Amino acid sequence: MYGTARGEWRTTRQRAAVLGALRACDGFVSAQALHAALAADGVAVGLTTVYRTLRLLESAGHVDVVRDGDGERLYRPRPDGGHRHYAVCRECGLSLAVDSEEVEQWVARTVRLIGFRAVDHTVELTGVCGDCHRPADRRTDP
Amino acid sequence: MYGTARGEWRTTRQRAAVLGALRACDGFVSAQALHAALAADGVAVGLTTVYRTLRLLESAGHVDVVRDGDGERLYRPRPDGGHRHYAVCRECGLSLAVDSEEVEQWVARTVRLIGFRAVDHTVELTGVCGDCHRPADRRTDP
DNA sequence: GTATGTGCAAACGATTTGCAGACTG
DNA sequence: CAGTCTGCAAATCGTTTGCACATAC
């Protein structure tokens, strides 16, 4: 494989910082946002290093990754063992883990049905959360 | 402006070509691939124009759009009225529309449950199709 | 001490945009 | 004709890489 599970990374100030900042976030963050947050926190870490660390975490399976509307990668520390799916608010960025047991089963069944193998699935919900669509706000009301 | 739903586009050689090439494709194609296909077909259309036409089609709802693993946009003419979900083979690009009634319902229910509004959902399956994982091929066998 | 990690700046690749000229209606 | 559309080249933007230096073990 790709050096994924080597568990041999050196412990550096930068990596600790990135990991810490990532954990300190509620929802998904982009590499750039993370870098900015670190900088704002007075921690100097190169953008390059943020990207590299995030990629490392990704291949080690320590983070979940989604893509926002522009194809930008958003990272989130993985809660526990398995992967999850989220509903992300496009106004405030709030992300809610949703129960997707049913979807998982549907995926498994569908995969079997169509004869695909090594299937990856993406299930993303993006909308406007309860806090963000208060009366004053609505400008989208079909 | 974005001239989205104006229905006033001029009929040009380039647009017809792009639309034709798009329709001639089985599965999803990237703008670049489409441009290359057109060129290979002897039809000269600027890459810019391909992008612009595709964006037009997208906002008019005439194509479905997914993102491949690298965040590249892939387009496909929309089969009929509603939107569909697909399983895409990452080896040969084959795309299969899958029955996602269950998922749609789960989405609706979940959305109601968490109080989100104006929710968009993405459900993508990527794997290796039956034709591509013939015995000779397997190098991923967990 | 040596293999790794870091940071800067430059490279990248997909997509978008400015602008002058070509074309549709 | 006037308003669009096209295409080239240049600009963006997120992300990756080359390379010399710093650091962990």
mmCIF file of C-alpha atoms (C1' of nucleotides) in Angstrom:
data_model
loop_
_atom_site.group_PDB
_atom_site.id
_atom_site.type_symbol
_atom_site.label_atom_id
_atom_site.label_comp_id
_atom_site.label_asym_id
_atom_site.label_seq_id
_atom_site.Cartn_x
_atom_site.Cartn_y
_atom_site.Cartn_z
ATOM 1 C CA MET A 1 0.000 0.000 0.000
ATOM 2 C CA TYR A 2 0.992 3.604 0.253
ATOM 3 C CA GLY A 3 2.768 3.826 3.564
ATOM 4 C CA THR A 4 -0.571 4.183 5.171
ATOM 5 C CA ALA A 5 -0.321 2.088 8.262
ATOM 6 C CA ARG A 6 3.304 2.477 9.180
ATOM 7 C CA GLY A 7 2.707 4.234 12.464
ATOM 8 C CA GLU A 8 6.218 5.612 12.261
ATOM 9 C CA TRP A 9 5.655 9.316 12.003
ATOM 10 C CA ARG A 10 7.843 11.553 13.977
ATOM 11 C CA THR A 11 6.235 13.652 16.593
ATOM 12 C CA THR A 12 6.730 17.248 15.683
ATOM 13 C CA ARG A 13 5.443 20.524 16.999
ATOM 14 C CA GLN A 14 3.668 21.156 13.706
ATOM 15 C CA ARG A 15 1.878 17.850 13.514
ATOM 16 C CA ALA A 16 0.706 18.097 17.087
ATOM 17 C CA ALA A 17 -0.585 21.584 16.340
ATOM 18 C CA VAL A 18 -2.464 20.521 13.229
ATOM 19 C CA LEU A 19 -4.005 17.561 14.962
ATOM 20 C CA GLY A 20 -4.928 19.678 17.946
ATOM 21 C CA ALA A 21 -6.498 22.390 15.813
ATOM 22 C CA LEU A 22 -8.406 19.794 13.861
ATOM 23 C CA ARG A 23 -9.776 18.265 17.024
ATOM 24 C CA ALA A 24 -10.734 21.672 18.329
ATOM 25 C CA CYS A 25 -13.091 22.161 15.407
ATOM 26 C CA ASP A 26 -16.741 21.289 15.616
ATOM 27 C CA GLY A 27 -17.364 20.429 12.037
ATOM 28 C CA PHE A 28 -15.471 20.114 8.834
ATOM 29 C CA VAL A 29 -12.568 22.418 8.084
ATOM 30 C CA SER A 30 -10.582 23.057 4.978
ATOM 31 C CA ALA A 31 -6.816 22.876 5.038
ATOM 32 C CA GLN A 32 -6.688 26.589 4.449
ATOM 33 C CA ALA A 33 -9.084 27.367 7.276
ATOM 34 C CA LEU A 34 -7.077 25.163 9.577
ATOM 35 C CA HIS A 35 -3.913 26.950 8.581
ATOM 36 C CA ALA A 36 -5.552 30.282 9.213
ATOM 37 C CA ALA A 37 -6.873 29.132 12.582
ATOM 38 C CA LEU A 38 -3.417 28.015 13.604
ATOM 39 C CA ALA A 39 -1.911 31.287 12.535
ATOM 40 C CA ALA A 40 -4.599 33.200 14.402
ATOM 41 C CA ASP A 41 -3.695 31.118 17.399
ATOM 42 C CA GLY A 42 -0.133 32.253 17.141
ATOM 43 C CA VAL A 43 1.077 28.869 15.993
ATOM 44 C CA ALA A 44 3.298 29.055 12.958
ATOM 45 C CA VAL A 45 2.872 26.091 10.674
ATOM 46 C CA GLY A 46 3.447 26.168 6.955
ATOM 47 C CA LEU A 47 0.458 25.690 4.728
ATOM 48 C CA THR A 48 2.403 22.957 3.023
ATOM 49 C CA THR A 49 2.767 21.098 6.281
ATOM 50 C CA VAL A 50 -0.918 21.409 7.015
ATOM 51 C CA TYR A 51 -1.700 19.829 3.680
ATOM 52 C CA ARG A 52 0.850 17.108 4.171
ATOM 53 C CA THR A 53 -0.319 16.281 7.656
ATOM 54 C CA LEU A 54 -3.934 16.200 6.566
ATOM 55 C CA ARG A 55 -3.079 13.874 3.739
ATOM 56 C CA LEU A 56 -1.237 11.641 6.160
ATOM 57 C CA LEU A 57 -4.192 11.554 8.513
ATOM 58 C CA GLU A 58 -6.452 10.822 5.600
ATOM 59 C CA SER A 59 -4.520 7.838 4.376
ATOM 60 C CA ALA A 60 -4.193 6.583 7.908
ATOM 61 C CA GLY A 61 -7.952 6.764 8.197
ATOM 62 C CA HIS A 62 -7.921 9.214 11.066
ATOM 63 C CA VAL A 63 -10.101 11.779 9.365
ATOM 64 C CA ASP A 64 -13.265 11.876 7.291
ATOM 65 C CA VAL A 65 -13.121 13.887 4.125
ATOM 66 C CA VAL A 66 -15.903 15.503 2.176
ATOM 67 C CA ARG A 67 -15.915 18.010 -0.626
ATOM 68 C CA ASP A 68 -17.796 21.245 -0.498
ATOM 69 C CA GLY A 69 -19.609 22.639 -3.491
ATOM 70 C CA ASP A 70 -16.405 23.930 -5.054
ATOM 71 C CA GLY A 71 -14.553 20.667 -4.763
ATOM 72 C CA GLU A 72 -12.564 21.911 -1.814
ATOM 73 C CA ARG A 73 -11.571 19.190 0.635
ATOM 74 C CA LEU A 74 -12.996 19.461 4.126
ATOM 75 C CA TYR A 75 -11.580 17.396 6.964
ATOM 76 C CA ARG A 76 -12.977 16.227 10.254
ATOM 77 C CA PRO A 77 -11.414 13.970 12.865
ATOM 78 C CA ARG A 78 -13.042 10.578 12.679
ATOM 79 C CA PRO A 79 -15.320 10.101 15.687
ATOM 80 C CA ASP A 80 -14.635 6.436 16.308
ATOM 81 C CA GLY A 81 -14.079 3.309 14.306
ATOM 82 C CA GLY A 82 -16.485 3.421 11.421
ATOM 83 C CA HIS A 83 -17.206 6.141 8.940
ATOM 84 C CA ARG A 84 -20.189 8.432 9.273
ATOM 85 C CA HIS A 85 -22.279 10.656 7.119
ATOM 86 C CA TYR A 86 -23.120 14.235 7.823
ATOM 87 C CA ALA A 87 -25.609 16.943 7.137
ATOM 88 C CA VAL A 88 -23.749 20.197 6.665
ATOM 89 C CA CYS A 89 -25.352 23.613 6.941
ATOM 90 C CA ARG A 90 -24.288 25.779 4.044
ATOM 91 C CA GLU A 91 -24.876 28.949 6.008
ATOM 92 C CA CYS A 92 -23.026 28.357 9.252
ATOM 93 C CA GLY A 93 -21.065 25.228 8.503
ATOM 94 C CA LEU A 94 -22.667 23.269 11.314
ATOM 95 C CA SER A 95 -22.320 19.569 10.716
ATOM 96 C CA LEU A 96 -24.573 16.928 12.170
ATOM 97 C CA ALA A 97 -23.716 13.274 12.087
ATOM 98 C CA VAL A 98 -26.795 11.455 10.882
ATOM 99 C CA ASP A 99 -27.882 7.916 11.418
ATOM 100 C CA SER A 100 -27.246 6.252 8.113
ATOM 101 C CA GLU A 101 -27.688 2.616 8.985
ATOM 102 C CA GLU A 102 -30.421 2.316 6.415
ATOM 103 C CA VAL A 103 -28.302 3.868 3.721
ATOM 104 C CA GLU A 104 -25.410 1.582 4.530
ATOM 105 C CA GLN A 105 -27.701 -1.363 4.063
ATOM 106 C CA TRP A 106 -29.092 -0.005 0.854
ATOM 107 C CA VAL A 107 -25.580 0.509 -0.417
ATOM 108 C CA ALA A 108 -24.584 -3.028 0.485
ATOM 109 C CA ARG A 109 -27.657 -4.449 -1.185
ATOM 110 C CA THR A 110 -27.295 -2.310 -4.291
ATOM 111 C CA VAL A 111 -23.655 -3.170 -4.634
ATOM 112 C CA ARG A 112 -24.429 -6.840 -4.500
ATOM 113 C CA LEU A 113 -27.192 -6.359 -7.021
ATOM 114 C CA ILE A 114 -25.148 -4.598 -9.664
ATOM 115 C CA GLY A 115 -22.064 -6.729 -9.197
ATOM 116 C CA PHE A 116 -19.636 -3.969 -8.325
ATOM 117 C CA ARG A 117 -16.677 -4.566 -6.055
ATOM 118 C CA ALA A 118 -14.519 -2.422 -3.808
ATOM 119 C CA VAL A 119 -17.277 0.116 -3.612
ATOM 120 C CA ASP A 120 -16.859 3.434 -1.889
ATOM 121 C CA HIS A 121 -19.902 5.476 -1.158
ATOM 122 C CA THR A 122 -20.507 9.123 -0.543
ATOM 123 C CA VAL A 123 -23.685 10.366 1.035
ATOM 124 C CA GLU A 124 -23.813 14.065 1.719
ATOM 125 C CA LEU A 125 -26.646 16.270 2.799
ATOM 126 C CA THR A 126 -26.236 20.006 2.519
ATOM 127 C CA GLY A 127 -28.945 22.398 3.513
ATOM 128 C CA VAL A 128 -29.807 25.154 5.918
ATOM 129 C CA CYS A 129 -29.974 24.222 9.568
ATOM 130 C CA GLY A 130 -32.688 25.143 12.014
ATOM 131 C CA ASP A 131 -30.756 28.052 13.486
ATOM 132 C CA CYS A 132 -30.055 29.568 10.121
ATOM 133 C CA HIS A 133 -33.493 29.579 8.561
ATOM 134 C CA ARG A 134 -35.218 31.791 11.066
ATOM 135 C CA PRO A 135 -38.028 33.927 9.570
ATOM 136 C CA ALA A 136 -35.854 36.988 9.029
ATOM 137 C CA ASP A 137 -33.551 35.018 6.829
ATOM 138 C CA ARG A 138 -35.541 33.211 4.247
ATOM 139 C CA ARG A 139 -34.849 34.270 0.731
ATOM 140 C CA THR A 140 -35.114 30.806 -0.736
ATOM 141 C CA ASP A 141 -38.654 29.577 -0.387
ATOM 142 C CA PRO A 142 -39.879 27.462 -3.249
ATOM 143 C CA MET B 1 -25.852 37.762 -15.085
ATOM 144 C CA TYR B 2 -26.178 34.062 -15.345
ATOM 145 C CA GLY B 3 -28.916 33.741 -17.962
ATOM 146 C CA THR B 4 -29.939 30.545 -16.268
ATOM 147 C CA ALA B 5 -33.553 29.919 -17.087
ATOM 148 C CA ARG B 6 -34.008 32.262 -19.977
ATOM 149 C CA GLY B 7 -34.264 29.715 -22.708
ATOM 150 C CA GLU B 8 -32.802 32.216 -25.105
ATOM 151 C CA TRP B 9 -29.529 30.684 -26.112
ATOM 152 C CA ARG B 10 -28.407 31.103 -29.586
ATOM 153 C CA THR B 11 -27.982 28.010 -31.676
ATOM 154 C CA THR B 12 -24.361 27.786 -32.631
ATOM 155 C CA ARG B 13 -22.221 25.170 -34.254
ATOM 156 C CA GLN B 14 -20.187 24.827 -31.058
ATOM 157 C CA ARG B 15 -23.115 24.344 -28.721
ATOM 158 C CA ALA B 16 -24.704 21.782 -30.974
ATOM 159 C CA ALA B 17 -21.395 19.953 -31.119
ATOM 160 C CA VAL B 18 -20.925 19.917 -27.368
ATOM 161 C CA LEU B 19 -24.453 18.761 -26.769
ATOM 162 C CA GLY B 20 -24.102 16.111 -29.439
ATOM 163 C CA ALA B 21 -20.825 14.823 -28.065
ATOM 164 C CA LEU B 22 -22.259 14.764 -24.593
ATOM 165 C CA ARG B 23 -25.237 12.746 -25.744
ATOM 166 C CA ALA B 24 -22.966 10.369 -27.615
ATOM 167 C CA CYS B 25 -21.264 9.397 -24.380
ATOM 168 C CA ASP B 26 -22.397 6.411 -22.379
ATOM 169 C CA GLY B 27 -21.438 7.602 -18.957
ATOM 170 C CA PHE B 28 -20.022 10.656 -17.310
ATOM 171 C CA VAL B 29 -17.445 12.773 -19.093
ATOM 172 C CA SER B 30 -15.247 15.573 -17.963
ATOM 173 C CA ALA B 31 -15.185 18.850 -19.825
ATOM 174 C CA GLN B 32 -11.647 18.111 -20.897
ATOM 175 C CA ALA B 33 -12.509 14.650 -22.171
ATOM 176 C CA LEU B 34 -15.413 16.086 -24.084
ATOM 177 C CA HIS B 35 -13.172 18.705 -25.600
ATOM 178 C CA ALA B 36 -10.665 16.033 -26.582
ATOM 179 C CA ALA B 37 -13.403 13.855 -28.061
ATOM 180 C CA LEU B 38 -14.650 16.744 -30.142
ATOM 181 C CA ALA B 39 -11.176 17.508 -31.353
ATOM 182 C CA ALA B 40 -10.599 13.856 -32.198
ATOM 183 C CA ASP B 41 -13.812 14.009 -34.160
ATOM 184 C CA GLY B 42 -12.460 16.848 -36.185
ATOM 185 C CA VAL B 43 -14.763 19.365 -34.576
ATOM 186 C CA ALA B 44 -12.963 22.458 -33.416
ATOM 187 C CA VAL B 45 -14.483 23.928 -30.280
ATOM 188 C CA GLY B 46 -12.575 25.956 -27.735
ATOM 189 C CA LEU B 47 -12.103 24.430 -24.326
ATOM 190 C CA THR B 48 -13.526 27.608 -22.913
ATOM 191 C CA THR B 49 -16.691 27.126 -24.888
ATOM 192 C CA VAL B 50 -17.030 23.553 -23.723
ATOM 193 C CA TYR B 51 -16.834 24.730 -20.128
ATOM 194 C CA ARG B 52 -19.276 27.530 -20.710
ATOM 195 C CA THR B 53 -21.766 25.315 -22.500
ATOM 196 C CA LEU B 54 -21.554 22.680 -19.819
ATOM 197 C CA ARG B 55 -22.143 25.259 -17.138
ATOM 198 C CA LEU B 56 -25.131 26.508 -19.071
ATOM 199 C CA LEU B 57 -26.559 23.032 -19.355
ATOM 200 C CA GLU B 58 -25.930 22.485 -15.691
ATOM 201 C CA SER B 59 -27.785 25.533 -14.528
ATOM 202 C CA ALA B 60 -30.592 24.761 -16.927
ATOM 203 C CA GLY B 61 -30.834 21.340 -15.333
ATOM 204 C CA HIS B 62 -30.097 19.448 -18.517
ATOM 205 C CA VAL B 63 -27.165 17.509 -17.119
ATOM 206 C CA ASP B 64 -26.285 15.627 -13.984
ATOM 207 C CA VAL B 65 -22.960 16.440 -12.409
ATOM 208 C CA VAL B 66 -20.796 14.347 -10.149
ATOM 209 C CA ARG B 67 -17.237 14.708 -8.997
ATOM 210 C CA ASP B 68 -14.635 12.072 -9.461
ATOM 211 C CA GLY B 69 -12.060 11.268 -6.809
ATOM 212 C CA ASP B 70 -9.960 14.281 -7.693
ATOM 213 C CA GLY B 71 -12.780 16.752 -7.542
ATOM 214 C CA GLU B 72 -13.022 16.927 -11.292
ATOM 215 C CA ARG B 73 -16.517 17.602 -12.581
ATOM 216 C CA LEU B 74 -18.112 14.885 -14.687
ATOM 217 C CA TYR B 75 -21.199 15.560 -16.769
ATOM 218 C CA ARG B 76 -23.939 13.372 -18.122
ATOM 219 C CA PRO B 77 -27.091 14.295 -20.011
ATOM 220 C CA ARG B 78 -30.033 13.963 -17.673
ATOM 221 C CA PRO B 79 -32.133 10.935 -18.638
ATOM 222 C CA ASP B 80 -35.563 12.389 -17.939
ATOM 223 C CA GLY B 81 -37.270 14.580 -15.413
ATOM 224 C CA GLY B 82 -36.010 13.692 -11.985
ATOM 225 C CA HIS B 83 -32.497 13.313 -10.719
ATOM 226 C CA ARG B 84 -30.832 9.945 -10.391
ATOM 227 C CA HIS B 85 -27.956 8.419 -8.590
ATOM 228 C CA TYR B 86 -25.228 6.376 -10.184
ATOM 229 C CA ALA B 87 -22.660 3.753 -9.513
ATOM 230 C CA VAL B 88 -19.537 4.627 -11.458
ATOM 231 C CA CYS B 89 -16.785 2.159 -12.269
ATOM 232 C CA ARG B 90 -13.424 3.677 -11.519
ATOM 233 C CA GLU B 91 -11.690 1.435 -14.023
ATOM 234 C CA CYS B 92 -13.742 1.833 -17.147
ATOM 235 C CA GLY B 93 -15.993 4.730 -16.289
ATOM 236 C CA LEU B 94 -19.172 2.720 -16.803
ATOM 237 C CA SER B 95 -22.056 4.315 -14.973
ATOM 238 C CA LEU B 96 -25.154 2.537 -13.849
ATOM 239 C CA ALA B 97 -28.236 4.350 -12.690
ATOM 240 C CA VAL B 98 -29.347 2.737 -9.465
ATOM 241 C CA ASP B 99 -32.713 2.593 -7.840
ATOM 242 C CA SER B 100 -32.483 5.001 -4.972
ATOM 243 C CA GLU B 101 -36.073 5.256 -3.896
ATOM 244 C CA GLU B 102 -35.148 4.062 -0.440
ATOM 245 C CA VAL B 103 -32.391 6.581 -0.128
ATOM 246 C CA GLU B 104 -34.660 9.370 -1.230
ATOM 247 C CA GLN B 105 -37.075 8.418 1.492
ATOM 248 C CA TRP B 106 -34.333 8.172 4.063
ATOM 249 C CA VAL B 107 -33.128 11.606 3.048
ATOM 250 C CA ALA B 108 -36.584 13.070 3.365
ATOM 251 C CA ARG B 109 -37.093 11.508 6.762
ATOM 252 C CA THR B 110 -33.679 12.513 8.033
ATOM 253 C CA VAL B 111 -34.095 16.046 6.843
ATOM 254 C CA ARG B 112 -37.360 16.339 8.668
ATOM 255 C CA LEU B 113 -35.775 14.860 11.766
ATOM 256 C CA ILE B 114 -32.853 17.248 12.002
ATOM 257 C CA GLY B 115 -34.792 20.319 10.982
ATOM 258 C CA PHE B 116 -32.756 21.268 7.942
ATOM 259 C CA ARG B 117 -34.300 23.054 4.989
ATOM 260 C CA ALA B 118 -33.498 23.400 1.327
ATOM 261 C CA VAL B 119 -31.513 20.214 1.480
ATOM 262 C CA ASP B 120 -29.492 18.918 -1.412
ATOM 263 C CA HIS B 121 -28.214 15.404 -1.325
ATOM 264 C CA THR B 122 -25.388 13.599 -2.980
ATOM 265 C CA VAL B 123 -25.232 9.841 -3.121
ATOM 266 C CA GLU B 124 -22.388 8.411 -5.106
ATOM 267 C CA LEU B 125 -21.144 4.882 -5.435
ATOM 268 C CA THR B 126 -17.741 4.293 -6.977
ATOM 269 C CA GLY B 127 -16.278 0.862 -7.353
ATOM 270 C CA VAL B 128 -15.142 -1.668 -9.866
ATOM 271 C CA CYS B 129 -17.768 -3.084 -12.160
ATOM 272 C CA GLY B 130 -18.291 -6.716 -13.011
ATOM 273 C CA ASP B 131 -16.456 -6.518 -16.315
ATOM 274 C CA CYS B 132 -13.420 -4.928 -14.750
ATOM 275 C CA HIS B 133 -12.758 -7.240 -11.854
ATOM 276 C CA ARG B 134 -12.222 -10.409 -13.817
ATOM 277 C CA PRO B 135 -9.826 -12.910 -12.159
ATOM 278 C CA ALA B 136 -6.754 -11.721 -14.048
ATOM 279 C CA ASP B 137 -7.234 -8.289 -12.676
ATOM 280 C CA ARG B 138 -7.581 -8.492 -8.969
ATOM 281 C CA ARG B 139 -4.795 -6.879 -7.088
ATOM 282 C CA THR B 140 -6.969 -5.640 -4.284
ATOM 283 C CA ASP B 141 -8.202 -8.606 -2.369
ATOM 284 C CA PRO B 142 -8.662 -7.984 1.313
ATOM 285 C "C1'" DG C 1 24.565 11.272 12.612
ATOM 286 C "C1'" DT C 2 20.997 10.093 9.492
ATOM 287 C "C1'" DA C 3 16.555 9.589 8.055
ATOM 288 C "C1'" DT C 4 12.538 12.598 8.308
ATOM 289 C "C1'" DG C 5 9.965 16.672 8.495
ATOM 290 C "C1'" DT C 6 9.503 21.649 7.320
ATOM 291 C "C1'" DG C 7 8.911 25.828 4.646
ATOM 292 C "C1'" DC C 8 9.380 28.735 0.731
ATOM 293 C "C1'" DA C 9 8.560 29.447 -3.759
ATOM 294 C "C1'" DA C 10 7.514 27.604 -8.050
ATOM 295 C "C1'" DA C 11 4.777 24.112 -10.431
ATOM 296 C "C1'" DC C 12 0.221 22.160 -11.383
ATOM 297 C "C1'" DG C 13 -4.271 21.209 -13.301
ATOM 298 C "C1'" DA C 14 -8.957 22.243 -13.607
ATOM 299 C "C1'" DT C 15 -11.775 26.009 -14.266
ATOM 300 C "C1'" DT C 16 -12.873 31.068 -15.055
ATOM 301 C "C1'" DT C 17 -12.464 35.626 -17.056
ATOM 302 C "C1'" DG C 18 -10.961 39.891 -20.051
ATOM 303 C "C1'" DC C 19 -11.257 41.341 -24.387
ATOM 304 C "C1'" DA C 20 -11.295 41.805 -29.513
ATOM 305 C "C1'" DG C 21 -13.244 39.759 -33.208
ATOM 306 C "C1'" DA C 22 -16.993 36.425 -35.430
ATOM 307 C "C1'" DC C 23 -21.680 35.213 -35.881
ATOM 308 C "C1'" DT C 24 -26.852 34.642 -34.993
ATOM 309 C "C1'" DG C 25 -31.350 36.417 -35.292
ATOM 310 C "C1'" DC D 1 -27.053 46.051 -37.314
ATOM 311 C "C1'" DA D 2 -26.977 44.825 -32.128
ATOM 312 C "C1'" DG D 3 -26.556 41.708 -28.958
ATOM 313 C "C1'" DT D 4 -24.378 37.179 -28.244
ATOM 314 C "C1'" DC D 5 -20.981 33.910 -28.530
ATOM 315 C "C1'" DT D 6 -16.263 32.364 -29.260
ATOM 316 C "C1'" DG D 7 -11.489 31.710 -28.443
ATOM 317 C "C1'" DC D 8 -7.094 32.919 -27.015
ATOM 318 C "C1'" DA D 9 -4.249 33.999 -23.378
ATOM 319 C "C1'" DA D 10 -3.834 35.317 -18.788
ATOM 320 C "C1'" DA D 11 -5.695 34.979 -14.128
ATOM 321 C "C1'" DT D 12 -7.540 32.093 -10.131
ATOM 322 C "C1'" DC D 13 -7.558 28.881 -6.595
ATOM 323 C "C1'" DG D 14 -6.764 24.866 -4.059
ATOM 324 C "C1'" DT D 15 -3.272 21.702 -3.824
ATOM 325 C "C1'" DT D 16 1.349 19.480 -4.739
ATOM 326 C "C1'" DT D 17 6.328 19.299 -5.393
ATOM 327 C "C1'" DG D 18 11.561 20.598 -5.611
ATOM 328 C "C1'" DC D 19 14.984 21.672 -2.748
ATOM 329 C "C1'" DA D 20 17.999 23.418 1.030
ATOM 330 C "C1'" DC D 21 17.729 23.606 5.905
ATOM 331 C "C1'" DA D 22 16.141 22.147 10.594
ATOM 332 C "C1'" DT D 23 14.839 18.421 13.724
ATOM 333 C "C1'" DA D 24 13.601 13.965 15.936
ATOM 334 C "C1'" DC D 25 15.299 9.704 17.423
#
